[in-house]
mmCIF file of C-alpha atoms in Angstrom:
data_model
loop_
_atom_site.group_PDB
_atom_site.id
_atom_site.type_symbol
_atom_site.label_atom_id
_atom_site.label_comp_id
_atom_site.label_asym_id
_atom_site.label_seq_id
_atom_site.Cartn_x
_atom_site.Cartn_y
_atom_site.Cartn_z
ATOM 1 C CA MET Q 297 -29.096 -48.926 69.149
ATOM 2 C CA ALA Q 298 -29.241 -49.289 72.850
ATOM 3 C CA GLY Q 299 -31.844 -52.303 72.267
ATOM 4 C CA TYR Q 300 -29.295 -53.970 69.879
ATOM 5 C CA LEU Q 301 -26.360 -53.559 72.437
ATOM 6 C CA ALA Q 302 -28.741 -55.250 75.185
ATOM 7 C CA ARG Q 303 -29.618 -58.401 72.610
ATOM 8 C CA ARG Q 304 -25.793 -58.586 71.694
ATOM 9 C CA LEU Q 305 -24.769 -58.578 75.363
ATOM 10 C CA ALA Q 306 -27.220 -61.153 76.361
ATOM 11 C CA TYR Q 307 -26.187 -63.224 73.289
ATOM 12 C CA THR Q 308 -22.399 -63.126 74.228
ATOM 13 C CA ILE Q 309 -23.123 -63.918 77.928
ATOM 14 C CA LEU Q 310 -25.127 -66.996 76.598
ATOM 15 C CA MET Q 311 -22.654 -68.063 74.170
ATOM 16 C CA VAL Q 312 -19.949 -67.583 76.791
ATOM 17 C CA PHE Q 313 -21.757 -69.673 79.293
ATOM 18 C CA ILE Q 314 -22.337 -72.599 76.625
ATOM 19 C CA VAL Q 315 -18.610 -72.628 75.376
ATOM 20 C CA THR Q 316 -17.170 -72.523 78.981
ATOM 21 C CA THR Q 317 -19.584 -75.362 80.315
ATOM 22 C CA ILE Q 318 -18.760 -77.815 77.293
ATOM 23 C CA THR Q 319 -15.230 -77.199 77.840
ATOM 24 C CA PHE Q 320 -15.522 -77.731 81.412
ATOM 25 C CA PHE Q 321 -16.880 -81.250 81.060
ATOM 26 C CA LEU Q 322 -14.610 -81.899 77.834
ATOM 27 C CA SER Q 323 -11.586 -81.226 79.781
ATOM 28 C CA ARG Q 324 -12.600 -83.728 82.368
ATOM 29 C CA VAL Q 325 -12.325 -86.497 79.676
ATOM 30 C CA ILE Q 326 -8.582 -85.478 79.175
ATOM 31 C CA PRO Q 327 -6.343 -88.450 80.018
ATOM 32 C CA GLY Q 328 -4.299 -87.990 83.002
ATOM 33 C CA ASN Q 329 -4.639 -86.924 86.714
ATOM 34 C CA PRO Q 330 -3.731 -83.241 87.280
ATOM 35 C CA ALA Q 331 -2.968 -83.958 91.023
ATOM 36 C CA ARG Q 332 -0.483 -86.515 90.004
ATOM 37 C CA LYS Q 333 1.172 -83.999 87.561
ATOM 38 C CA ALA Q 334 1.070 -81.264 90.399
ATOM 39 C CA ALA Q 335 2.591 -83.870 93.037
ATOM 40 C CA GLY Q 336 5.395 -85.046 90.819
ATOM 41 C CA PRO Q 337 6.872 -88.278 89.627
ATOM 42 C CA HIS Q 338 7.780 -89.455 92.993
ATOM 43 C CA ALA Q 339 4.681 -88.590 95.193
ATOM 44 C CA THR Q 340 3.172 -91.082 97.304
ATOM 45 C CA VAL Q 341 -0.649 -92.139 96.893
ATOM 46 C CA GLU Q 342 -1.337 -90.386 99.949
ATOM 47 C CA GLN Q 343 0.231 -87.162 98.751
ATOM 48 C CA ILE Q 344 -2.018 -87.432 95.488
ATOM 49 C CA ILE Q 345 -4.852 -87.943 97.343
ATOM 50 C CA ALA Q 346 -4.317 -84.999 99.538
ATOM 51 C CA ILE Q 347 -3.576 -82.771 96.476
ATOM 52 C CA GLU Q 348 -6.987 -84.025 94.670
ATOM 53 C CA LYS Q 349 -8.800 -82.987 97.913
ATOM 54 C CA GLU Q 350 -6.956 -79.677 98.139
ATOM 55 C CA MET Q 351 -7.961 -79.138 94.378
ATOM 56 C CA GLY Q 352 -11.340 -80.453 94.768
ATOM 57 C CA LEU Q 353 -11.158 -82.954 92.469
ATOM 58 C CA ASP Q 354 -12.447 -85.534 94.818
ATOM 59 C CA LEU Q 355 -16.055 -83.662 94.886
ATOM 60 C CA PRO Q 356 -18.711 -84.933 92.207
ATOM 61 C CA LEU Q 357 -18.672 -83.209 88.751
ATOM 62 C CA HIS Q 358 -21.387 -81.054 89.184
ATOM 63 C CA ILE Q 359 -20.145 -79.815 92.600
ATOM 64 C CA GLN Q 360 -16.751 -78.806 90.670
ATOM 65 C CA TYR Q 361 -19.033 -77.194 88.025
ATOM 66 C CA PHE Q 362 -20.545 -74.969 90.460
ATOM 67 C CA ARG Q 363 -17.229 -73.999 92.419
ATOM 68 C CA TYR Q 364 -15.659 -72.991 89.393
ATOM 69 C CA PHE Q 365 -18.477 -70.787 88.064
ATOM 70 C CA ASN Q 366 -18.619 -69.229 91.700
ATOM 71 C CA GLN Q 367 -14.879 -68.499 91.087
ATOM 72 C CA LEU Q 368 -15.460 -67.179 87.816
ATOM 73 C CA LEU Q 369 -18.209 -64.587 88.808
ATOM 74 C CA HIS Q 370 -15.453 -63.379 91.243
ATOM 75 C CA GLY Q 371 -12.957 -62.664 88.797
ATOM 76 C CA ASP Q 372 -10.827 -65.695 89.676
ATOM 77 C CA LEU Q 373 -9.628 -68.082 86.904
ATOM 78 C CA GLY Q 374 -7.793 -70.170 89.204
ATOM 79 C CA THR Q 375 -4.331 -71.214 89.533
ATOM 80 C CA SER Q 376 -2.085 -72.666 86.767
ATOM 81 C CA LEU Q 377 -1.014 -76.102 87.742
ATOM 82 C CA GLU Q 378 2.206 -75.875 85.348
ATOM 83 C CA THR Q 379 3.522 -72.219 86.381
ATOM 84 C CA HIS Q 380 1.910 -71.920 89.813
ATOM 85 C CA ARG Q 381 0.642 -68.555 89.097
ATOM 86 C CA PRO Q 382 -3.019 -67.034 88.406
ATOM 87 C CA VAL Q 383 -4.175 -67.850 85.177
ATOM 88 C CA LEU Q 384 -5.285 -64.489 84.631
ATOM 89 C CA VAL Q 385 -1.495 -63.513 84.857
ATOM 90 C CA ASP Q 386 -0.345 -66.039 82.572
ATOM 91 C CA ILE Q 387 -2.875 -65.442 79.751
ATOM 92 C CA LYS Q 388 -2.316 -61.678 79.993
ATOM 93 C CA GLU Q 389 1.396 -62.529 79.156
ATOM 94 C CA TYR Q 390 1.126 -64.958 76.285
ATOM 95 C CA PHE Q 391 -2.022 -63.351 74.894
ATOM 96 C CA THR Q 392 -0.485 -59.836 74.490
ATOM 97 C CA ALA Q 393 2.027 -61.812 72.336
ATOM 98 C CA THR Q 394 -0.280 -63.557 70.434
ATOM 99 C CA MET Q 395 -2.456 -60.487 69.736
ATOM 100 C CA GLU Q 396 0.348 -58.639 68.320
ATOM 101 C CA LEU Q 397 1.255 -61.250 65.892
ATOM 102 C CA ALA Q 398 -2.212 -61.775 64.775
ATOM 103 C CA THR Q 399 -2.911 -57.980 64.385
ATOM 104 C CA VAL Q 400 0.095 -57.741 62.304
ATOM 105 C CA SER Q 401 -0.931 -60.731 60.182
ATOM 106 C CA MET Q 402 -4.291 -59.190 59.599
ATOM 107 C CA ILE Q 403 -2.907 -55.746 58.860
ATOM 108 C CA ILE Q 404 -0.755 -57.712 56.062
ATOM 109 C CA THR Q 405 -3.686 -59.338 54.711
ATOM 110 C CA VAL Q 406 -6.174 -56.228 54.727
ATOM 111 C CA ILE Q 407 -3.299 -54.201 52.991
ATOM 112 C CA PHE Q 408 -2.733 -56.417 50.329
ATOM 113 C CA GLY Q 409 -5.789 -58.968 49.992
ATOM 114 C CA ILE Q 410 -8.233 -56.132 49.071
ATOM 115 C CA PRO Q 411 -6.425 -54.416 46.428
ATOM 116 C CA LEU Q 412 -5.241 -57.507 44.993
ATOM 117 C CA GLY Q 413 -8.942 -58.650 44.701
ATOM 118 C CA VAL Q 414 -10.142 -55.463 43.433
ATOM 119 C CA ILE Q 415 -7.143 -55.179 40.652
ATOM 120 C CA SER Q 416 -7.736 -58.892 39.763
ATOM 121 C CA ALA Q 417 -11.651 -58.468 39.333
ATOM 122 C CA ILE Q 418 -11.003 -54.902 37.393
ATOM 123 C CA LYS Q 419 -8.342 -56.803 34.892
ATOM 124 C CA GLN Q 420 -10.423 -59.986 34.782
ATOM 125 C CA ASN Q 421 -8.873 -62.617 32.487
ATOM 126 C CA SER Q 422 -5.575 -60.561 32.042
ATOM 127 C CA LEU Q 423 -2.174 -61.907 32.802
ATOM 128 C CA VAL Q 424 -2.410 -59.980 36.294
ATOM 129 C CA ASP Q 425 -5.509 -61.747 36.815
ATOM 130 C CA HIS Q 426 -4.205 -65.225 35.932
ATOM 131 C CA ILE Q 427 -1.308 -64.786 38.104
ATOM 132 C CA THR Q 428 -3.176 -63.883 41.212
ATOM 133 C CA ARG Q 429 -5.476 -66.698 40.730
ATOM 134 C CA LEU Q 430 -2.405 -69.162 40.287
ATOM 135 C CA VAL Q 431 -0.586 -67.736 43.659
ATOM 136 C CA SER Q 432 -4.150 -67.659 45.264
ATOM 137 C CA LEU Q 433 -4.616 -71.359 44.497
ATOM 138 C CA ALA Q 434 -0.911 -72.264 45.480
ATOM 139 C CA GLY Q 435 -1.382 -70.374 48.868
ATOM 140 C CA VAL Q 436 -4.628 -72.280 49.828
ATOM 141 C CA SER Q 437 -2.934 -75.557 48.656
ATOM 142 C CA ILE Q 438 0.162 -75.404 50.785
ATOM 143 C CA PRO Q 439 0.008 -76.318 54.547
ATOM 144 C CA VAL Q 440 0.835 -73.501 56.934
ATOM 145 C CA PHE Q 441 3.765 -75.581 58.605
ATOM 146 C CA LEU Q 442 5.232 -76.534 55.244
ATOM 147 C CA LEU Q 443 4.856 -72.719 54.309
ATOM 148 C CA ALA Q 444 6.791 -71.663 57.509
ATOM 149 C CA LEU Q 445 9.521 -74.149 56.724
ATOM 150 C CA LEU Q 446 9.971 -72.923 53.285
ATOM 151 C CA PHE Q 447 10.291 -69.198 54.812
ATOM 152 C CA GLN Q 448 12.807 -70.268 57.122
ATOM 153 C CA MET Q 449 15.134 -72.210 54.849
ATOM 154 C CA ALA Q 450 14.913 -69.299 52.202
ATOM 155 C CA VAL Q 451 16.281 -66.749 54.951
ATOM 156 C CA ILE Q 452 18.069 -69.001 57.286
ATOM 157 C CA LYS Q 453 21.587 -67.733 55.743
ATOM 158 C CA ASN Q 454 20.508 -64.287 56.380
ATOM 159 C CA PRO Q 455 21.546 -63.072 59.806
ATOM 160 C CA ASP Q 456 19.392 -59.840 59.676
ATOM 161 C CA ILE Q 457 15.914 -62.095 59.478
ATOM 162 C CA PRO Q 458 15.735 -64.063 62.741
ATOM 163 C CA ILE Q 459 13.365 -67.255 62.536
ATOM 164 C CA ALA Q 460 12.678 -67.619 66.144
ATOM 165 C CA GLY Q 461 11.887 -65.630 69.130
ATOM 166 C CA ARG Q 462 10.039 -62.407 69.919
ATOM 167 C CA VAL Q 463 12.976 -60.179 70.319
ATOM 168 C CA SER Q 464 16.759 -60.421 70.169
ATOM 169 C CA THR Q 465 18.121 -61.374 73.462
ATOM 170 C CA ILE Q 466 21.003 -58.658 73.260
ATOM 171 C CA ILE Q 467 18.806 -55.978 72.637
ATOM 172 C CA SER Q 468 16.532 -56.741 75.427
ATOM 173 C CA ILE Q 469 19.484 -56.571 77.880
ATOM 174 C CA THR Q 470 21.071 -53.278 76.215
ATOM 175 C CA ASN Q 471 17.709 -51.615 75.354
ATOM 176 C CA PRO Q 472 15.292 -52.831 77.974
ATOM 177 C CA LEU Q 473 11.565 -52.242 77.470
ATOM 178 C CA LYS Q 474 9.383 -50.088 79.454
ATOM 179 C CA PRO Q 475 6.302 -52.366 79.598
ATOM 180 C CA ILE Q 476 3.083 -50.313 79.039
ATOM 181 C CA THR Q 477 0.482 -52.449 76.793
ATOM 182 C CA GLY Q 478 2.782 -55.862 76.855
ATOM 183 C CA LEU Q 479 2.653 -55.200 72.906
ATOM 184 C CA TYR Q 480 6.275 -55.003 71.902
ATOM 185 C CA LEU Q 481 5.913 -52.790 68.909
ATOM 186 C CA VAL Q 482 3.263 -50.291 70.563
ATOM 187 C CA ASP Q 483 5.494 -50.105 73.938
ATOM 188 C CA SER Q 484 8.685 -49.543 72.132
ATOM 189 C CA PHE Q 485 7.119 -46.958 69.592
ATOM 190 C CA LEU Q 486 5.767 -45.045 72.558
ATOM 191 C CA THR Q 487 8.903 -44.843 74.561
ATOM 192 C CA PHE Q 488 10.931 -44.367 71.643
ATOM 193 C CA ASN Q 489 12.964 -47.241 72.127
ATOM 194 C CA TRP Q 490 13.816 -47.620 68.233
ATOM 195 C CA PRO Q 491 16.654 -50.658 68.730
ATOM 196 C CA PHE Q 492 13.929 -52.536 70.544
ATOM 197 C CA PHE Q 493 11.329 -51.561 67.914
ATOM 198 C CA LYS Q 494 13.444 -52.786 65.050
ATOM 199 C CA SER Q 495 14.427 -56.062 66.775
ATOM 200 C CA ALA Q 496 10.560 -56.826 67.552
ATOM 201 C CA LEU Q 497 9.769 -55.738 64.084
ATOM 202 C CA VAL Q 498 12.179 -58.226 62.170
ATOM 203 C CA HIS Q 499 11.349 -61.071 64.433
ATOM 204 C CA ILE Q 500 7.781 -60.734 64.020
ATOM 205 C CA ALA Q 501 7.806 -60.215 60.107
ATOM 206 C CA LEU Q 502 8.468 -63.759 59.215
ATOM 207 C CA PRO Q 503 5.789 -65.496 61.582
ATOM 208 C CA ALA Q 504 3.236 -62.763 60.587
ATOM 209 C CA ILE Q 505 3.696 -63.133 56.913
ATOM 210 C CA THR Q 506 3.202 -66.970 57.282
ATOM 211 C CA LEU Q 507 0.100 -66.464 59.386
ATOM 212 C CA ALA Q 508 -1.183 -63.907 56.733
ATOM 213 C CA CYS Q 509 -0.761 -66.215 53.520
ATOM 214 C CA PRO Q 510 -3.799 -68.319 54.201
ATOM 215 C CA THR Q 511 -5.930 -65.688 55.190
ATOM 216 C CA LEU Q 512 -4.666 -63.208 52.342
ATOM 217 C CA VAL Q 513 -5.530 -65.734 49.513
ATOM 218 C CA ILE Q 514 -9.155 -66.080 50.960
ATOM 219 C CA ILE Q 515 -9.380 -62.472 50.958
ATOM 220 C CA VAL Q 516 -8.119 -61.901 47.528
ATOM 221 C CA ARG Q 517 -10.325 -64.652 46.056
ATOM 222 C CA MET Q 518 -13.522 -63.457 47.860
ATOM 223 C CA MET Q 519 -12.818 -59.994 47.110
ATOM 224 C CA ARG Q 520 -12.374 -60.726 43.154
ATOM 225 C CA ALA Q 521 -15.798 -62.692 43.365
ATOM 226 C CA ASN Q 522 -17.706 -60.010 44.927
ATOM 227 C CA MET Q 523 -16.285 -57.198 42.664
ATOM 228 C CA ILE Q 524 -17.131 -59.304 39.496
ATOM 229 C CA GLU Q 525 -20.510 -59.988 40.379
ATOM 230 C CA ILE Q 526 -21.226 -56.108 41.670
ATOM 231 C CA LEU Q 527 -19.771 -54.821 38.524
ATOM 232 C CA GLN Q 528 -22.245 -56.744 36.463
ATOM 233 C CA LEU Q 529 -25.084 -55.371 38.185
ATOM 234 C CA ASP Q 530 -27.668 -52.802 36.656
ATOM 235 C CA TYR Q 531 -26.663 -49.970 38.950
ATOM 236 C CA ILE Q 532 -23.163 -50.160 37.830
ATOM 237 C CA ARG Q 533 -23.999 -50.274 34.297
ATOM 238 C CA ALA Q 534 -26.443 -47.386 34.779
ATOM 239 C CA ALA Q 535 -23.596 -45.273 36.443
ATOM 240 C CA ARG Q 536 -21.291 -46.236 33.596
ATOM 241 C CA ALA Q 537 -24.077 -45.026 31.121
ATOM 242 C CA ARG Q 538 -24.504 -41.575 32.967
ATOM 243 C CA GLY Q 539 -20.955 -40.911 32.127
ATOM 244 C CA ILE Q 540 -19.616 -41.298 35.717
ATOM 245 C CA PRO Q 541 -15.748 -41.708 35.826
ATOM 246 C CA GLU Q 542 -14.682 -45.474 36.024
ATOM 247 C CA ARG Q 543 -12.399 -44.669 39.077
ATOM 248 C CA ARG Q 544 -15.584 -43.296 41.059
ATOM 249 C CA VAL Q 545 -17.847 -46.008 39.912
ATOM 250 C CA VAL Q 546 -15.275 -48.817 41.146
ATOM 251 C CA TYR Q 547 -14.189 -47.025 44.481
ATOM 252 C CA LYS Q 548 -17.250 -45.413 45.587
ATOM 253 C CA HIS Q 549 -19.939 -47.967 44.625
ATOM 254 C CA ALA Q 550 -18.473 -51.396 43.945
ATOM 255 C CA ILE Q 551 -15.674 -51.568 46.216
ATOM 256 C CA ARG Q 552 -17.693 -50.304 49.277
ATOM 257 C CA ASN Q 553 -20.591 -52.998 48.588
ATOM 258 C CA SER Q 554 -17.958 -55.796 47.951
ATOM 259 C CA LEU Q 555 -16.452 -54.959 51.270
ATOM 260 C CA LEU Q 556 -19.675 -56.223 53.344
ATOM 261 C CA SER Q 557 -19.262 -60.000 53.073
ATOM 262 C CA THR Q 558 -15.501 -59.579 53.220
ATOM 263 C CA ILE Q 559 -15.344 -57.592 56.408
ATOM 264 C CA THR Q 560 -17.263 -60.634 57.873
ATOM 265 C CA VAL Q 561 -14.591 -62.872 56.783
ATOM 266 C CA ILE Q 562 -11.824 -60.727 58.006
ATOM 267 C CA GLY Q 563 -13.340 -60.491 61.480
ATOM 268 C CA LEU Q 564 -13.910 -64.112 61.920
ATOM 269 C CA THR Q 565 -10.476 -64.699 60.492
ATOM 270 C CA TYR Q 566 -8.973 -62.395 63.099
ATOM 271 C CA GLY Q 567 -10.917 -64.176 66.015
ATOM 272 C CA TYR Q 568 -9.546 -67.642 64.557
ATOM 273 C CA THR Q 569 -6.254 -66.300 64.475
ATOM 274 C CA LEU Q 570 -6.039 -65.420 67.922
ATOM 275 C CA GLY Q 571 -6.786 -68.956 69.120
ATOM 276 C CA GLY Q 572 -5.094 -70.651 66.118
ATOM 277 C CA THR Q 573 -1.459 -69.955 66.172
ATOM 278 C CA PHE Q 574 -0.356 -73.387 67.760
ATOM 279 C CA LEU Q 575 1.794 -74.201 64.749
ATOM 280 C CA ILE Q 576 3.003 -70.775 64.257
ATOM 281 C CA ASP Q 577 3.917 -70.760 67.913
ATOM 282 C CA ALA Q 578 5.950 -73.844 67.759
ATOM 283 C CA LEU Q 579 7.871 -73.472 64.354
ATOM 284 C CA PHE Q 580 8.909 -69.927 65.306
ATOM 285 C CA ALA Q 581 9.244 -70.373 69.045
ATOM 286 C CA TRP Q 582 6.678 -67.578 69.614
ATOM 287 C CA PRO Q 583 5.648 -67.417 73.159
ATOM 288 C CA GLY Q 584 2.003 -66.868 72.600
ATOM 289 C CA LEU Q 585 -1.418 -68.509 73.650
ATOM 290 C CA GLY Q 586 -1.239 -71.379 71.257
ATOM 291 C CA ARG Q 587 1.819 -72.944 73.110
ATOM 292 C CA TYR Q 588 0.386 -72.113 76.349
ATOM 293 C CA ALA Q 589 -2.904 -73.849 75.450
ATOM 294 C CA VAL Q 590 -1.370 -77.107 73.952
ATOM 295 C CA ASN Q 591 1.131 -77.295 77.350
ATOM 296 C CA ALA Q 592 -2.397 -76.746 79.198
ATOM 297 C CA ALA Q 593 -4.132 -79.712 77.419
ATOM 298 C CA GLN Q 594 -0.833 -81.976 77.485
ATOM 299 C CA GLU Q 595 -0.617 -81.475 81.197
ATOM 300 C CA ALA Q 596 -4.431 -81.701 82.049
ATOM 301 C CA ASN Q 597 -4.286 -77.982 83.448
ATOM 302 C CA TYR Q 598 -7.936 -77.488 83.794
ATOM 303 C CA PRO Q 599 -7.643 -73.994 85.117
ATOM 304 C CA ALA Q 600 -5.494 -72.932 82.150
ATOM 305 C CA ILE Q 601 -7.557 -74.686 79.507
ATOM 306 C CA MET Q 602 -10.778 -73.059 80.837
ATOM 307 C CA GLY Q 603 -9.164 -69.639 80.961
ATOM 308 C CA VAL Q 604 -7.955 -69.854 77.286
ATOM 309 C CA THR Q 605 -11.392 -71.115 76.338
ATOM 310 C CA LEU Q 606 -13.059 -68.240 77.952
ATOM 311 C CA LEU Q 607 -10.813 -65.447 76.345
ATOM 312 C CA ILE Q 608 -11.224 -67.113 72.744
ATOM 313 C CA ALA Q 609 -15.030 -67.039 73.069
ATOM 314 C CA LEU Q 610 -14.860 -63.462 74.298
ATOM 315 C CA VAL Q 611 -12.717 -62.252 71.596
ATOM 316 C CA TYR Q 612 -14.874 -64.180 68.791
ATOM 317 C CA ASN Q 613 -18.151 -62.397 70.189
ATOM 318 C CA ILE Q 614 -16.303 -58.948 70.338
ATOM 319 C CA VAL Q 615 -14.950 -59.112 66.958
ATOM 320 C CA ASN Q 616 -18.427 -60.324 65.737
ATOM 321 C CA PHE Q 617 -20.114 -57.310 67.421
ATOM 322 C CA ILE Q 618 -17.376 -54.638 65.528
ATOM 323 C CA VAL Q 619 -18.128 -56.562 62.328
ATOM 324 C CA ASP Q 620 -21.829 -55.818 63.041
ATOM 325 C CA VAL Q 621 -21.646 -52.264 63.757
ATOM 326 C CA SER Q 622 -19.378 -51.870 60.808
ATOM 327 C CA TYR Q 623 -22.061 -52.792 58.518
ATOM 328 C CA GLY Q 624 -24.244 -49.814 59.545
ATOM 329 C CA PHE Q 625 -21.239 -47.689 58.317
ATOM 330 C CA LEU Q 626 -20.715 -49.308 55.083
ATOM 331 C CA ASP Q 627 -24.469 -49.878 54.116
ATOM 332 C CA PRO Q 628 -26.826 -47.164 55.313
ATOM 333 C CA ARG Q 629 -29.827 -49.482 54.503
ATOM 334 C CA ILE Q 630 -28.628 -51.732 57.381
ATOM 335 C CA ARG Q 631 -30.194 -50.400 61.024
ATOM 336 C CA LEU Q 632 -28.729 -51.886 64.238
ATOM 337 C CA ASP Q 633 -31.819 -51.030 66.184
ATOM 338 C CA ARG Q 634 -34.261 -53.331 64.180
#
C-alpha cells in the first residue's frame, strides 16, 4: 500500500506539472494584453508599459515560467487581474459553489442511474427496459443548454422553483448563514438554519438535475450493459443451478462486479463536472468556477487561468486515486501494492 501511494503521489505531481506547464504557455497565446486590461481603456502607453514591467510581462517567457513556479512552490497563485484579490481566495469562493452543485448532481446520478440500469437489465426487453432505453437515448441526444432551457420554461410560472442564483436574497438577509465550509447546504444544516437550507436546496435542484441528466443516462446504459453481460456468465448460471435465490445472485454477485467499470466512469464524470459547468453557470446564474474560468480566459487573466487549471488537475488525480482504492474493496483480487 505504501509503495502504491508513493507511485500515485509521484504520478500526480508529474501530471500536475505537465498540465500546468502546457497551460502556462498556451495562456500566453490568448489574444489580448493583460496589462492593457488592468490599466483601463484610457491608459497611456507609458502606463501600460509600467504595468507590464510590474507584472513581469516584459521578461522572456522562460523567465516568467520559472518565476511563476517559484511562486507556486511558496503557495502563491498570484493576484487576479480582474478582482484584484489573491487567486486562491477567488477559487475558494467559486469552487465551493461548483463542488456543491457537482456533488448534488452526482448524488442524483448514482441514486437513480445504478438502480435504473439494474432494473433494465433484469427486465431485459420488457416495457420497463424499452422505456428506460428510449429515455436514455433522448437524454444523450438533447444538448445540455437546450435541456436547461426546457426545464426553465417548464417551471417558470411556478414561483416556488427558482431558475437562477444560489439562494434567495431575502433569506440571505433575514436568515444570514454562518460560513463553515462554504457549502450552503452543509453549513445551513450544521447550524440548523432551516429557512436558508430550504432556499439553497430549491435553488440547486434545477441546475443539479440538468447537470445530472447527461451523466445519468450514461450510467444507466453502462450499468445495463454490464449487468446483461455478467448475468450470462457461467458462475452466475452455476449459482442459479445451486438454488441460490435470484435476489442474492443479482445483488451479491452481479451488481458488485458490474460496479467496477461503472465506478470508473462515475469518478471521471465527477472530475469533469467540477471543471465543466460553464453552461450551467451561465444559464442558471450560478456563481461557480465555470463562470470564473470563462471570465479569466476572456480577460487574459493569466493567474486565474493557471489557478483554475491547477485545481482541476488536482481534482482529477484525487478522484482517480479514490476510484483506484475503491477497486480493492469491490474486488478482493485487486491488490494496490502490486
